[in-house]
Coordinates of C-alpha atoms and ligand atoms in Angstrom, one line a residue:
M257 CA 17.4 -44.1 0.3
N258 CA 15.2 -46.6 -1.6
N259 CA 17.3 -49.6 -2.7
N260 CA 15.0 -50.5 -5.6
N261 CA 15.6 -47.0 -7.0
I262 CA 19.3 -47.4 -6.6
S263 CA 19.4 -50.6 -8.6
E264 CA 17.2 -49.0 -11.3
L265 CA 19.6 -46.1 -11.5
Q266 CA 22.5 -48.5 -11.6
E267 CA 21.0 -50.1 -14.6
M268 CA 20.3 -46.8 -16.3
L269 CA 24.0 -45.8 -15.8
A270 CA 25.4 -49.2 -16.8
K271 CA 26.5 -47.9 -20.2
P272 CA 27.5 -44.3 -21.2
Q273 CA 24.5 -42.0 -21.4
R274 CA 23.7 -38.5 -22.6
V275 CA 22.8 -36.8 -19.3
A276 CA 21.2 -33.4 -18.7
I277 CA 21.2 -31.9 -15.2
T278 CA 18.9 -29.0 -14.3
M279 CA 17.7 -27.3 -11.1
H280 CA 15.2 -24.7 -10.0
Q281 CA 15.1 -21.2 -11.4
K282 CA 17.1 -18.6 -9.5
P283 CA 19.5 -21.3 -8.4
D284 CA 21.0 -21.1 -4.9
G285 CA 24.1 -22.7 -3.4
D286 CA 22.3 -26.1 -3.0
A287 CA 20.9 -26.1 -6.5
I288 CA 24.2 -25.3 -8.2
G289 CA 26.3 -27.2 -5.7
S290 CA 24.3 -30.4 -6.0
A291 CA 24.2 -30.1 -9.8
L292 CA 27.9 -29.6 -10.1
G293 CA 28.7 -32.4 -7.6
L294 CA 26.6 -34.8 -9.7
Y295 CA 28.1 -33.4 -12.9
H296 CA 31.7 -34.2 -11.9
F297 CA 30.6 -37.6 -10.6
L298 CA 28.8 -38.7 -13.8
K299 CA 31.5 -37.3 -16.1
G300 CA 34.0 -39.4 -14.1
E301 CA 31.8 -42.4 -14.8
G302 CA 32.2 -41.8 -18.6
H303 CA 28.8 -40.2 -19.4
R304 CA 28.3 -37.1 -21.5
V305 CA 26.9 -34.5 -19.2
D306 CA 25.4 -31.0 -19.7
V307 CA 24.1 -28.7 -16.9
V308 CA 21.4 -26.3 -17.8
A309 CA 20.2 -23.6 -15.4
P310 CA 16.7 -22.1 -16.0
T311 CA 18.1 -18.6 -15.0
D312 CA 21.4 -17.1 -14.2
F313 CA 22.9 -17.6 -10.7
P314 CA 24.8 -15.5 -8.2
E315 CA 28.5 -14.4 -8.9
N316 CA 29.6 -15.8 -5.5
L317 CA 28.8 -19.3 -6.8
K318 CA 30.8 -19.0 -10.0
W319 CA 34.1 -20.2 -8.4
I320 CA 32.7 -23.7 -8.0
P321 CA 34.6 -26.1 -10.3
G322 CA 32.5 -26.6 -13.4
A323 CA 30.4 -23.4 -12.9
T324 CA 31.6 -21.9 -16.2
Q325 CA 30.3 -25.0 -18.0
V326 CA 26.7 -24.4 -16.9
L327 CA 24.5 -23.3 -19.7
I328 CA 22.3 -20.4 -18.7
G329 CA 19.2 -21.6 -20.5
P330 CA 17.7 -18.2 -21.6
N331 CA 21.1 -17.2 -23.1
D332 CA 20.8 -20.0 -25.7
T333 CA 17.3 -21.5 -25.6
D334 CA 17.9 -23.5 -28.8
R335 CA 20.9 -25.3 -27.3
A336 CA 19.1 -25.8 -24.0
K337 CA 16.1 -27.4 -25.7
W338 CA 18.5 -29.5 -27.9
I339 CA 20.2 -30.8 -24.7
F340 CA 16.9 -31.7 -23.0
D341 CA 15.5 -33.2 -26.2
G342 CA 18.5 -35.4 -26.8
A343 CA 19.1 -36.6 -23.3
D344 CA 18.7 -40.2 -22.2
L345 CA 18.5 -39.1 -18.6
I346 CA 17.4 -35.8 -17.1
F347 CA 18.3 -35.2 -13.5
C348 CA 16.0 -32.7 -11.8
L349 CA 17.8 -31.3 -8.8
D350 CA 16.5 -29.3 -5.8
F351 CA 12.9 -29.0 -7.1
N352 CA 9.9 -31.3 -7.4
A353 CA 7.4 -29.6 -9.7
L354 CA 8.3 -28.7 -13.3
H355 CA 6.9 -25.2 -13.2
R356 CA 10.1 -24.4 -11.2
I357 CA 12.1 -24.5 -14.4
N358 CA 10.1 -21.8 -16.1
E359 CA 10.0 -21.9 -19.9
F360 CA 11.8 -25.3 -20.0
E361 CA 8.9 -27.1 -18.4
P362 CA 7.3 -28.3 -21.7
V363 CA 10.6 -29.4 -23.3
V364 CA 11.6 -31.4 -20.3
E365 CA 8.0 -32.8 -20.0
D366 CA 8.0 -33.9 -23.6
S367 CA 11.6 -35.2 -23.8
M368 CA 11.9 -39.0 -24.1
G369 CA 14.7 -38.9 -21.5
K370 CA 14.0 -40.6 -18.2
K371 CA 13.4 -38.0 -15.5
I372 CA 15.2 -38.6 -12.2
M373 CA 14.2 -36.2 -9.4
I374 CA 16.6 -35.7 -6.4
D375 CA 15.0 -33.3 -3.9
H376 CA 14.2 -32.4 -0.4
H377 CA 11.2 -30.0 -0.7
L378 CA 7.7 -30.8 0.6
D379 CA 4.8 -31.9 -1.7
P380 CA 6.4 -33.4 -4.8
A381 CA 4.2 -33.1 -7.9
G382 CA 5.1 -36.6 -9.2
F383 CA 6.4 -35.8 -12.8
E384 CA 9.4 -38.1 -12.5
D385 CA 10.3 -41.6 -13.6
L386 CA 12.6 -42.2 -10.6
A387 CA 12.7 -40.3 -7.3
F388 CA 15.4 -39.9 -4.7
W389 CA 13.3 -37.7 -2.4
D390 CA 13.8 -37.1 1.3
P391 CA 12.2 -34.0 2.9
E392 CA 14.3 -34.8 6.0
A393 CA 17.6 -34.4 4.1
S394 CA 19.5 -31.2 4.9
S395 CA 20.0 -30.5 1.2
T396 CA 19.9 -31.9 -2.3
A397 CA 23.7 -32.0 -2.1
E398 CA 23.5 -34.4 0.9
L399 CA 21.2 -36.6 -1.3
V400 CA 23.7 -36.6 -4.1
Y401 CA 26.4 -37.6 -1.7
R402 CA 24.2 -40.4 -0.3
L403 CA 23.4 -41.5 -3.9
I404 CA 27.1 -41.8 -4.8
S405 CA 27.7 -43.6 -1.5
D406 CA 24.7 -46.0 -2.1
L407 CA 26.1 -46.7 -5.6
G408 CA 29.2 -48.0 -3.8
K409 CA 31.4 -45.1 -5.2
K410 CA 32.1 -43.1 -2.1
D411 CA 35.8 -43.6 -2.6
Q412 CA 35.6 -41.8 -6.0
I413 CA 34.5 -38.5 -4.5
T414 CA 37.1 -35.9 -5.5
K415 CA 37.9 -32.4 -4.2
E416 CA 36.0 -30.9 -7.2
M417 CA 32.8 -32.9 -6.2
G418 CA 33.5 -32.0 -2.5
D419 CA 33.7 -28.3 -3.2
A420 CA 30.3 -28.4 -4.9
L421 CA 28.6 -30.7 -2.4
Y422 CA 30.0 -28.8 0.6
T423 CA 28.6 -25.5 -0.8
G424 CA 25.2 -27.1 -1.1
I425 CA 25.1 -28.5 2.3
M426 CA 26.6 -25.5 4.0
T427 CA 24.2 -23.0 2.4
D428 CA 21.1 -25.0 3.0
T429 CA 22.0 -25.7 6.7
G430 CA 22.8 -22.0 7.3
S431 CA 26.4 -22.9 8.0
F432 CA 25.4 -26.0 10.0
R433 CA 23.0 -24.3 12.4
F434 CA 19.4 -24.9 11.1
T435 CA 17.4 -27.8 12.5
N436 CA 18.2 -29.9 9.4
T437 CA 21.8 -30.2 10.6
S438 CA 22.3 -33.8 11.7
P439 CA 25.2 -36.0 12.8
A440 CA 25.0 -37.6 9.4
V441 CA 25.6 -34.1 7.8
H442 CA 28.7 -33.6 10.0
R443 CA 30.0 -37.1 9.0
I444 CA 29.6 -36.2 5.3
I445 CA 31.4 -32.9 5.9
A446 CA 34.3 -34.7 7.7
H447 CA 34.7 -36.9 4.6
L448 CA 34.6 -33.9 2.2
M449 CA 37.3 -32.2 4.3
E450 CA 39.4 -35.4 4.0
V451 CA 39.3 -35.2 0.2
G452 CA 40.7 -31.6 0.4
V453 CA 37.8 -29.2 0.7
D454 CA 39.0 -25.9 2.1
V455 CA 36.2 -24.6 4.3
T456 CA 37.7 -21.2 5.0
F457 CA 38.1 -20.6 1.3
I458 CA 34.5 -21.5 0.6
H459 CA 33.2 -19.3 3.5
D460 CA 35.2 -16.4 2.1
A461 CA 34.0 -17.0 -1.5
L462 CA 30.4 -17.1 -0.4
F463 CA 30.1 -14.6 2.4
N464 CA 33.0 -12.3 2.4
N465 CA 32.5 -11.2 -1.2
S466 CA 29.9 -8.4 -0.9
S467 CA 30.0 -5.1 -2.8
V468 CA 29.9 -2.0 -0.6
D469 CA 26.5 -1.3 -2.2
R470 CA 25.2 -4.5 -0.9
L471 CA 26.2 -3.7 2.7
K472 CA 24.6 -0.2 2.4
F473 CA 21.5 -1.9 1.0
I474 CA 21.3 -4.2 4.0
G475 CA 21.6 -1.1 6.2
H476 CA 18.8 0.6 4.3
S477 CA 16.5 -2.4 4.4
L478 CA 16.9 -2.9 8.1
G479 CA 16.7 0.9 8.8
N480 CA 13.8 1.9 6.6
C481 CA 11.9 -1.2 5.3
L482 CA 11.5 -3.4 8.4
H483 CA 8.0 -3.8 9.9
V484 CA 7.7 -5.7 13.2
F485 CA 4.5 -7.1 14.6
P486 CA 5.4 -8.1 18.2
D487 CA 1.9 -9.4 19.0
Y488 CA 2.1 -11.8 16.1
H489 CA 5.8 -12.7 16.6
A490 CA 6.3 -11.8 13.0
A491 CA 8.2 -9.3 10.9
Y492 CA 8.7 -8.4 7.3
I493 CA 11.0 -6.4 5.1
K494 CA 9.3 -4.8 2.2
L495 CA 11.4 -3.6 -0.8
D496 CA 10.0 -1.7 -3.8
R497 CA 11.4 -1.9 -7.3
E498 CA 13.5 1.3 -7.0
V499 CA 15.8 0.0 -4.3
F500 CA 17.2 -2.7 -6.7
K501 CA 18.4 0.1 -9.0
R502 CA 19.5 2.5 -6.3
F503 CA 21.9 0.0 -4.8
N504 CA 23.0 -1.7 -8.0
L505 CA 21.9 -5.1 -6.8
R506 CA 23.0 -8.3 -8.5
P507 CA 21.3 -11.6 -8.4
G508 CA 21.7 -13.2 -5.0
D509 CA 22.2 -9.8 -3.2
T510 CA 19.0 -10.3 -1.2
E511 CA 20.2 -13.7 0.0
G512 CA 20.4 -13.8 3.8
L513 CA 18.5 -10.6 4.3
V514 CA 15.3 -12.3 5.6
S515 CA 17.2 -14.1 8.3
Y516 CA 17.9 -10.9 10.1
T517 CA 14.2 -10.8 11.1
L518 CA 14.5 -14.1 13.0
S519 CA 17.4 -12.7 15.0
I520 CA 14.9 -10.4 16.8
K521 CA 13.9 -11.8 20.2
N522 CA 10.5 -13.5 20.1
I523 CA 10.1 -13.2 16.3
Y524 CA 9.4 -16.6 14.8
L525 CA 8.2 -15.7 11.3
G526 CA 10.1 -13.4 9.0
V527 CA 9.2 -12.4 5.4
L528 CA 11.0 -10.7 2.7
I529 CA 8.7 -9.0 0.2
T530 CA 10.2 -7.9 -3.1
T531 CA 8.8 -6.6 -6.4
Q532 CA 10.3 -8.0 -9.6
D533 CA 8.8 -7.3 -13.0
D534 CA 5.1 -7.8 -12.6
I535 CA 5.2 -10.0 -9.6
V536 CA 5.6 -9.8 -5.9
K537 CA 8.0 -12.4 -4.5
L538 CA 7.7 -13.6 -0.9
S539 CA 10.5 -15.4 1.0
F540 CA 9.5 -16.9 4.3
R541 CA 11.7 -18.1 7.2
S542 CA 10.6 -19.3 10.6
R543 CA 11.7 -21.0 13.8
S544 CA 10.2 -22.4 17.0
G545 CA 7.6 -24.6 15.5
V546 CA 6.1 -21.9 13.1
S547 CA 5.5 -23.2 9.6
S548 CA 6.8 -21.1 6.7
V549 CA 5.3 -23.4 4.1
T550 CA 1.8 -22.7 5.5
F551 CA 2.2 -19.1 4.5
A552 CA 4.0 -19.8 1.2
Q553 CA 1.1 -22.0 0.0
E554 CA -1.2 -18.9 0.3
F555 CA 1.0 -17.3 -2.3
N556 CA 1.2 -20.1 -4.9
G557 CA 4.4 -21.4 -3.4
G558 CA 5.9 -24.0 -1.2
G559 CA 9.3 -25.2 0.1
H560 CA 10.3 -26.5 3.5
F561 CA 8.8 -26.2 7.0
Y562 CA 11.2 -23.5 8.1
A563 CA 12.1 -21.9 4.7
A564 CA 9.7 -21.4 1.8
G565 CA 8.8 -19.0 -1.0
G566 CA 5.9 -17.9 -3.1
R567 CA 4.9 -15.3 -5.7
T568 CA 1.7 -13.4 -6.7
K569 CA 0.4 -10.9 -9.2
E570 CA -1.2 -8.9 -6.5
S571 CA 0.0 -5.3 -5.7
L572 CA 2.5 -4.7 -2.8
A573 CA -0.4 -3.1 -0.9
E574 CA -2.7 -6.1 -1.4
V575 CA 0.1 -8.5 -0.4
E576 CA 0.7 -6.5 2.8
T577 CA -3.0 -6.5 3.8
R578 CA -3.4 -10.2 3.1
L579 CA -0.2 -11.1 4.9
Q580 CA -1.4 -9.2 8.0
S581 CA -4.7 -11.0 7.9
L582 CA -2.9 -14.3 7.6
F583 CA -0.9 -13.3 10.8
E584 CA -4.3 -13.0 12.5
T585 CA -5.6 -16.3 11.1
H586 CA -2.5 -18.1 12.3
K587 CA -2.1 -16.2 15.5
E588 CA -2.0 -19.4 17.7
M589 CA 0.7 -21.0 15.6
L590 CA 2.7 -17.8 15.6
K591 CA 3.0 -18.0 19.4
G592 CA 5.7 -20.6 18.7
V593 CA 6.5 -23.5 21.0
E594 CA 6.9 -23.1 24.7
T595 CA 10.5 -24.4 24.9
A596 CA 11.8 -21.9 22.4
R597 CA 10.2 -19.0 24.3
A598 CA 11.6 -19.9 27.6
Ligands
5GP251 P1 13.7 -18.5 -1.1 O1 13.0 -17.8 -0.1 O2 15.2 -18.6 -0.7 O3 13.4 -18.1 -2.5 O4 13.2 -20.0 -1.0 C1 13.2 -20.7 0.3 C2 13.0 -22.2 0.0 O5 11.7 -22.4 -0.6 C3 14.0 -22.8 -1.0 O6 14.3 -24.1 -0.7 C4 13.3 -22.7 -2.3 O7 13.7 -23.7 -3.2 C5 11.8 -23.0 -1.8 N1 10.8 -22.3 -2.7 C6 10.8 -21.0 -3.1 N2 9.8 -20.7 -3.9 C7 9.1 -21.9 -4.0 C8 7.9 -22.3 -4.7 O8 7.3 -21.5 -5.4 N3 7.6 -23.6 -4.7 C9 8.3 -24.5 -3.9 N4 7.9 -25.8 -3.9 N5 9.4 -24.2 -3.2 C10 9.8 -22.9 -3.3
MN252 MN1 17.9 -27.2 -1.3

């Protein structure tokens, strides 16, 4: 991590500050985990800290210590705006372009507070005053850990912080199996276990917490909504609006669904296509040298090499046609790398 930035941050934190922490809309385990890890750390350092989420987040993340303190912005926009307006420092976690915080973009942009971006997505937009950005990092939670460590405060990491940071690292590494899992990640995890993090409890809270409806929904999605294109080494799951009502889906219930496509032999790109309100949302996952972000960029999105997202106002049918023609355009890339096919 950049040492100049660390000393600048050290100066900013030298006396008690009013701090706002926010993260991308539809927060996932890393967005909430990194935010709450930082929240506990900065509170421990004597700052006044508020966490504002641009939208609600899944139930299975609400056990994380501090989760009940998170203000869901749209539930009280006035208070959210007041927090951003009055902040000395605004930490922007797990995103790097302000449109990712929806309606709070202008208020954060116009706030006099210094913006500190901590993130690992590709293509940062450059809105911040100070950046801790590393696209090689497994997760934003790993970056928060490294930041605390670079500030010389590693010994102050508590179980509360550990629970939050572990959740971020574990979810963004797919339980330590994606290519972003490094020896450094495992060393961090070892330390978090030493401060008391209970890994079985966290696994159960996150993954053994489904409703029966959700399991039936997964069955339905794989049974009736999966389209496989063996010649292109690609597959997608297409869900219409009705399915969300039919299975009583809650936020986060589609999490993990797209990964099933990559478990098919010789499939290197998987896409989940869902319809929400007036937009079609696309979630891309890939392996074996195939770039997800290349496809996401065609749908106003971005993300990481192997996991990315996008959205469009086109109809489902238009999206399908365009996606299939993109498969043709990127046919060579979709063949994957030799070693992975062996
Ligand atoms: P998901 O498919 O789970 O929504 O997103 C996959 C990854 O891509 C996540 O890291 C997410 O933050 C990122 N992502 C999703 N949509 C966008 C987008 O519109 N822009 C950028 N830059 N990243 C995105
Ligand atoms: Mn992340």
